mmCIF file of C-alpha atoms in Angstrom:
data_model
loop_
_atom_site.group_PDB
_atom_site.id
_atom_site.type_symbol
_atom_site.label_atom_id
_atom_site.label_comp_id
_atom_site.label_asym_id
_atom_site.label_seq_id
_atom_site.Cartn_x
_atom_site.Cartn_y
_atom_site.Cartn_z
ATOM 1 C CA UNK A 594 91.776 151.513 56.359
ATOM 2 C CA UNK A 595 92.257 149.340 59.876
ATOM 3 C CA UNK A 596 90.357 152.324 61.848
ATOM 4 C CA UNK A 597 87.385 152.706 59.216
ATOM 5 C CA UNK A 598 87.266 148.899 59.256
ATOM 6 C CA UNK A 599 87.521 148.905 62.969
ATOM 7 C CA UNK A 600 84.201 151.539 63.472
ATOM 8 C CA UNK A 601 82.364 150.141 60.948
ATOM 9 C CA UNK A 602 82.807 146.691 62.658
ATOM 10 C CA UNK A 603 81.577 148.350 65.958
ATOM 11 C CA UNK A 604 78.597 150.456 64.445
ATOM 12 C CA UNK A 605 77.391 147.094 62.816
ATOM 13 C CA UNK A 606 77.729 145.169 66.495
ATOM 14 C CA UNK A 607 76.235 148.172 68.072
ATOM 15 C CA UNK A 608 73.271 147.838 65.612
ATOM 16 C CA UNK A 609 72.716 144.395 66.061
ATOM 17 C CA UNK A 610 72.866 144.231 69.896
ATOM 18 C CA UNK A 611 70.147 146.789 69.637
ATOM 19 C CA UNK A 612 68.214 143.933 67.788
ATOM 20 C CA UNK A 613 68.643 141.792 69.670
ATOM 21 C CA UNK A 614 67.292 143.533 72.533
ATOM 22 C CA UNK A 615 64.098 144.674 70.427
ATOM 23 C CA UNK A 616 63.673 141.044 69.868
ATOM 24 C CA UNK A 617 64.108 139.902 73.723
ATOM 25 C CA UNK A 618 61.831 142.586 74.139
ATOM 26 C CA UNK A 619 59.227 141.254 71.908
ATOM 27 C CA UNK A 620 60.057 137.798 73.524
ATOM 28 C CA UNK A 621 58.863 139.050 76.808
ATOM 29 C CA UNK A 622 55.422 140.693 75.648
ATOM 30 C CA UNK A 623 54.585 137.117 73.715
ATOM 31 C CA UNK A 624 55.329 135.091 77.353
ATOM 32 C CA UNK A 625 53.109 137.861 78.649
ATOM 33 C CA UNK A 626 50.244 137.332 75.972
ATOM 34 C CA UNK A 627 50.567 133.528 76.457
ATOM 35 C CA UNK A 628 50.578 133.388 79.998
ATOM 36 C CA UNK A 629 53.773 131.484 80.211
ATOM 37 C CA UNK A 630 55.633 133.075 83.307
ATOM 38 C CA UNK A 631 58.627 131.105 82.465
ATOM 39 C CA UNK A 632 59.549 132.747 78.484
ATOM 40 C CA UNK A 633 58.382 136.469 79.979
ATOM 41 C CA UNK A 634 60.841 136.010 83.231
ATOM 42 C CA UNK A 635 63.710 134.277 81.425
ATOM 43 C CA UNK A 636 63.337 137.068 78.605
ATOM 44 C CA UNK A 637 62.783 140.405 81.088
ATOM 45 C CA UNK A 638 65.659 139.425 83.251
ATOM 46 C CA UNK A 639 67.814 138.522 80.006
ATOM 47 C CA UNK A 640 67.111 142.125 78.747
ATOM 48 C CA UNK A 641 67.697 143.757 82.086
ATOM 49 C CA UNK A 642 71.594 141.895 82.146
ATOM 50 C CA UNK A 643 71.991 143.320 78.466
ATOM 51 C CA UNK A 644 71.308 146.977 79.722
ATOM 52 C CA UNK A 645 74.353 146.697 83.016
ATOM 53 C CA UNK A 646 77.001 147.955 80.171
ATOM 54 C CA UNK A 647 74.869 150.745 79.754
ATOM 55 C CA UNK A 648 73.982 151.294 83.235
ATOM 56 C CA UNK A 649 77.870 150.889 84.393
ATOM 57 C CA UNK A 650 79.447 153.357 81.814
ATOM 58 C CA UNK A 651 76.643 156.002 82.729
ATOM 59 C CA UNK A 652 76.546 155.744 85.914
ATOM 60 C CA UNK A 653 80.159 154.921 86.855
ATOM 61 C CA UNK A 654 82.022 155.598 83.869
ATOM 62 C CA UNK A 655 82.663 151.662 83.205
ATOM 63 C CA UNK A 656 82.816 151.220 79.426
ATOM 64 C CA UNK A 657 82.853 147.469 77.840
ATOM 65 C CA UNK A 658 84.168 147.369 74.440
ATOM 66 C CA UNK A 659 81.292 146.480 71.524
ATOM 67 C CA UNK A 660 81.845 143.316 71.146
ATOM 68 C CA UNK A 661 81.994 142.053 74.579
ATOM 69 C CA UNK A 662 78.292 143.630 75.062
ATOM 70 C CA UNK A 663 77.419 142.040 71.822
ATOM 71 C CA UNK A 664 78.431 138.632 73.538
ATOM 72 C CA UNK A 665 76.660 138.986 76.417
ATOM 73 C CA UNK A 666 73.415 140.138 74.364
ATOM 74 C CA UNK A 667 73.849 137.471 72.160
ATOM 75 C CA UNK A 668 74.093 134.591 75.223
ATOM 76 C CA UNK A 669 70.998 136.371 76.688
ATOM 77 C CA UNK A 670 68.828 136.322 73.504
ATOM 78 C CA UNK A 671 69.399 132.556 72.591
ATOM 79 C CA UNK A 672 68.501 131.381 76.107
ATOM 80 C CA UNK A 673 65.464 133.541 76.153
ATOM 81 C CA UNK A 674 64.566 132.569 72.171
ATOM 82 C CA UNK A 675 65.441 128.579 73.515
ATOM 83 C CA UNK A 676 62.756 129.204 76.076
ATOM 84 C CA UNK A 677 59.337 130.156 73.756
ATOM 85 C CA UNK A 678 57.316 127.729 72.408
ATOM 86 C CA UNK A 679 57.499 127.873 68.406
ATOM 87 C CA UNK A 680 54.889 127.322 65.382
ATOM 88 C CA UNK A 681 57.651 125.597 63.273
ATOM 89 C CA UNK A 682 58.340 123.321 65.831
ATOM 90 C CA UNK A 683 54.403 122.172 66.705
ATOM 91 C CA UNK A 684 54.664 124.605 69.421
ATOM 92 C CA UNK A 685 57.777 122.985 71.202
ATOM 93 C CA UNK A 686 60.613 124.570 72.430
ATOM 94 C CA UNK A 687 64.031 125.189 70.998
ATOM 95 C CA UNK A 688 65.245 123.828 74.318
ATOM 96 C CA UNK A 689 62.761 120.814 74.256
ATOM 97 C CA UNK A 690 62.925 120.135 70.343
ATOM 98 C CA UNK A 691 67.248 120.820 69.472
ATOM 99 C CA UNK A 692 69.079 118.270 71.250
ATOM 100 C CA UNK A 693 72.163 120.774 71.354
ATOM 101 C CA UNK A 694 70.710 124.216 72.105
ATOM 102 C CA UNK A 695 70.922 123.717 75.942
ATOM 103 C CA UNK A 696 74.424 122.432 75.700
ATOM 104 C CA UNK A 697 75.205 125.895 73.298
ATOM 105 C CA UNK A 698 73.736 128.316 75.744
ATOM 106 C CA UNK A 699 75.603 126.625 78.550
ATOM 107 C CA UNK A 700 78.908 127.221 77.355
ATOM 108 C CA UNK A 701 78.038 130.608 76.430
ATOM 109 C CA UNK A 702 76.883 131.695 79.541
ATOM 110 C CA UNK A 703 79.642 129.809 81.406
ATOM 111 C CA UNK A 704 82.051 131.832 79.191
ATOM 112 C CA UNK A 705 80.384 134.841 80.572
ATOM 113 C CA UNK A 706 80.742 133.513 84.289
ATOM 114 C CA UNK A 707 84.699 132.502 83.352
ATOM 115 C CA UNK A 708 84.989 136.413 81.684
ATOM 116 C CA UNK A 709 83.584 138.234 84.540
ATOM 117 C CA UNK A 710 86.270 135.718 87.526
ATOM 118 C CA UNK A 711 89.307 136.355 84.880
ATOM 119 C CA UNK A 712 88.583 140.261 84.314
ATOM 120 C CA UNK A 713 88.445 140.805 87.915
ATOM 121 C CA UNK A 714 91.433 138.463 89.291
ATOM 122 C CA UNK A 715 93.578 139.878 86.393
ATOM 123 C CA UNK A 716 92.401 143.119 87.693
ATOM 124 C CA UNK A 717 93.266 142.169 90.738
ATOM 125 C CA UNK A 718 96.813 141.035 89.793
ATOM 126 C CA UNK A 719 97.744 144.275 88.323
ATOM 127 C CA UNK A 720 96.345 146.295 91.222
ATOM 128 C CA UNK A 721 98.604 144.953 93.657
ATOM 129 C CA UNK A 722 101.943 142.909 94.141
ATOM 130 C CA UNK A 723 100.685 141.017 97.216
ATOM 131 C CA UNK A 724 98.866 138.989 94.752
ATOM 132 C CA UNK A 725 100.320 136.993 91.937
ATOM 133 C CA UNK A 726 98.823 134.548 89.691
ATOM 134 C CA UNK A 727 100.858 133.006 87.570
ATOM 135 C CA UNK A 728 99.529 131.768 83.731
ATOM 136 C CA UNK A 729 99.183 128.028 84.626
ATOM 137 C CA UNK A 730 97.224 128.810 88.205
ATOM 138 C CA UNK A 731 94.781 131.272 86.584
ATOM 139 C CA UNK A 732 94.228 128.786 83.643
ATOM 140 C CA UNK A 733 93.392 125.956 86.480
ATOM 141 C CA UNK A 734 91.180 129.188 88.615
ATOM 142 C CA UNK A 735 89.088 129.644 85.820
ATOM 143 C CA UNK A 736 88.290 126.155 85.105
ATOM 144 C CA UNK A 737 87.215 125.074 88.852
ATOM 145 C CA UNK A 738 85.327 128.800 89.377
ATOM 146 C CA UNK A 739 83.238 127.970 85.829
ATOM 147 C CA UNK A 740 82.644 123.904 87.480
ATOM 148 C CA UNK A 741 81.716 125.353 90.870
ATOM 149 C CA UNK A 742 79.420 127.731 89.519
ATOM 150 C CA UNK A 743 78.091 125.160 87.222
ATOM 151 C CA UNK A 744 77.042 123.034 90.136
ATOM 152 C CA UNK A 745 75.414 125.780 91.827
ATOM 153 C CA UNK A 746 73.558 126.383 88.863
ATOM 154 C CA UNK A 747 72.212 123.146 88.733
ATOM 155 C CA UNK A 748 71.477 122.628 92.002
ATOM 156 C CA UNK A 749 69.765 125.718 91.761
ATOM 157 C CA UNK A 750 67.207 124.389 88.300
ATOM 158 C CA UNK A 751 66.233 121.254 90.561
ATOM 159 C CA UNK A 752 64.695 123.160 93.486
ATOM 160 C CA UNK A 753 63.108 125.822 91.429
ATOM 161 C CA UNK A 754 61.220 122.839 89.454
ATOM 162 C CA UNK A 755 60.814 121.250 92.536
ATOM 163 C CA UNK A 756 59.117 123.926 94.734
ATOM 164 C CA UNK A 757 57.389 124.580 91.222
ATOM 165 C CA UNK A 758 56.191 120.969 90.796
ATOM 166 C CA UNK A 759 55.004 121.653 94.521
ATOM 167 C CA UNK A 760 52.989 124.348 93.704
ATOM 168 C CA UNK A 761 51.475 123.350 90.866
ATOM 169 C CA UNK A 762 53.142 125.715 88.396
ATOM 170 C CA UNK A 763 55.192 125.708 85.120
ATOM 171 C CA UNK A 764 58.761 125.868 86.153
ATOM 172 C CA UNK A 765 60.989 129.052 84.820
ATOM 173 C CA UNK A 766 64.548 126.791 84.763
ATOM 174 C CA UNK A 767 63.888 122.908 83.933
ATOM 175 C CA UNK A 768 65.492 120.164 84.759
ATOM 176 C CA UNK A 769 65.904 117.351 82.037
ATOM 177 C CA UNK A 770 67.507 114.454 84.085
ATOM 178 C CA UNK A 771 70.786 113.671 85.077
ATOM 179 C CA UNK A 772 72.418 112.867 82.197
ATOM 180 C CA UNK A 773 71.315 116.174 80.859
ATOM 181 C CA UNK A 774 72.996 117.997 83.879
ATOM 182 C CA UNK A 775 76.357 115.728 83.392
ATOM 183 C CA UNK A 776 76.331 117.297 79.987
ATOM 184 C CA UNK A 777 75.451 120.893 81.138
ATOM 185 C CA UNK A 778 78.755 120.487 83.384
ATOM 186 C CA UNK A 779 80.794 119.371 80.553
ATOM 187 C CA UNK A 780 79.572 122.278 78.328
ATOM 188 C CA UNK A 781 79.863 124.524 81.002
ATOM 189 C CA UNK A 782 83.672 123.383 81.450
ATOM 190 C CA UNK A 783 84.240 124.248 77.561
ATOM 191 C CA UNK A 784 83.244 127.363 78.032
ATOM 192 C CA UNK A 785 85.357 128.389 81.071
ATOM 193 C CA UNK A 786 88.413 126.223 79.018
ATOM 194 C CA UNK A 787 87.589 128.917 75.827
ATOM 195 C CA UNK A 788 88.059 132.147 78.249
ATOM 196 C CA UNK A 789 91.178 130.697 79.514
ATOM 197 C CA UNK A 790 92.520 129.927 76.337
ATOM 198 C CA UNK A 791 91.465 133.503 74.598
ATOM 199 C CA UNK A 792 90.153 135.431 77.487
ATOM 200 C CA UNK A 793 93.848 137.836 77.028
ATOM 201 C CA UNK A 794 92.560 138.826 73.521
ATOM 202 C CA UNK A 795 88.807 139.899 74.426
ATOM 203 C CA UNK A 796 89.379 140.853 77.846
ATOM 204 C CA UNK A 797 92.270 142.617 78.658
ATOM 205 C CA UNK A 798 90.623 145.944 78.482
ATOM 206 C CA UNK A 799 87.721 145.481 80.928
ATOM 207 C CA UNK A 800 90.851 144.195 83.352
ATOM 208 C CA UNK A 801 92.877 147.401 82.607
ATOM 209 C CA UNK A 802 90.053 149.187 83.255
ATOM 210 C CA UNK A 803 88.763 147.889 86.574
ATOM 211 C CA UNK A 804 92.927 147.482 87.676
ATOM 212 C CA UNK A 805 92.336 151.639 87.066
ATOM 213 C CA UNK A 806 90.024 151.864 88.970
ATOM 214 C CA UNK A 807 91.290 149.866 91.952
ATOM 215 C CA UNK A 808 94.125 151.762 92.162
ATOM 216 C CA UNK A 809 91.962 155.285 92.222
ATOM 217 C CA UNK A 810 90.303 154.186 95.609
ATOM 218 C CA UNK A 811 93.535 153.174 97.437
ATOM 219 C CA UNK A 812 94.998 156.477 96.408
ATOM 220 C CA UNK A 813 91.765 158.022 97.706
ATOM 221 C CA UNK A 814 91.736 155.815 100.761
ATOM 222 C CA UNK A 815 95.504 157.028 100.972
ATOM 223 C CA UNK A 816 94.536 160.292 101.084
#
């Protein structure tokens, strides 16, 4: 009863990813039909992340269970859905109009960022014995690697709108002040705290399997 529970649960997430990336899809030819550069680059390069599961388990035998994909194709859809202008909202965006949708993607996508550093240090950790990290150092790794990144991020949405505002284009990332960045941080922060928290549940298996395949090269390099 736990197995047939188990692949239906994975058919249905398979399903709906594939949504989702139908709908990114039809995301990108709208930007395209209005013009806007920013919603047709934020939602092509959204559905090109969604399709590196598929590309790594073809092409190097990498497999990512169901529901992580479904969690990084659900954090690309909302930002790209955040960033077209809608008719129910008089044309605004879901990132201009909803006061918490930024913060929502942030710590989504910063839980991504905190899943990708903790899959490959754990990796990392069980690949070798010259490196240790011990529960409460990994906990504090995660949190400064999501902050770090977070500031990079930022830093990265003012000069894009600035060299945009330059040129006398819409900007793809915007920047809504500083107090909106101080917030991005914070959200960005909750979702790095989340992955260390639960990231042994969801995550363990992309860490097994990359630990695998760490220790395949040094037996081939040993070789």
């Amino acid at each position: 009863m736990i197995l047939e529970q188990t692949e239906f649960s994975g058919r249905w997430q398979a399903a709906l990813v594939s949504v989702l990336q139908v709908l990114m899809v039809a995301i990108f030819a709208v930007g395209l039909w209005l013009g806007n550069g920013g919603v047709a680059v934020n939602a092509g390069v959204g559905f090109l992340v969604t399709l590196l599961p598929a590309f790594l388990e073809r092409n190097y035998r990498f497999t990512m269970s169901t529901g992580l994909v479904l969690w990084i194709t659900g954090a690309m859809f909302l930002h790209a859905l955040g960033t077209l202008p809608l008719p129910g909202l008089d044309l605004q965006t879901l990132y201009g109009s909803t006061w918490w949708w930024d913060h929502m993607t942030h710590a989504l996508s910063s839980s991504l960022v905190a899943g990708v550093a903790y899959a490959v240090v754990r990796a990392l950790d069980q690949h070798t014995d010259a490196i240790n990290f011990p529960p409460r150092f990994l906990f504090g790794y995660l949190l400064v690697f999501v902050m770090a990144f977070g500031v990079l991020w930022e830093l990265l949405e003012f000069y894009i709108s600035l060299v945009a505002q330059l040129l006398g284009n819409a900007s793809i990332l915007t920047q809504y002040g500083l107090d909106d960045t101080l917030l991005d941080l914070s959200y960005n922060t909750l979702g790095g705290l989340l992955v260390a928290l639960f990231g042994v549940v969801h995550l363990t298996g992309v860490s097994d399997e990359l630990a695998t395949r760490f220790d395949r090269r040094q037996r081939e390099r040993d070789d």
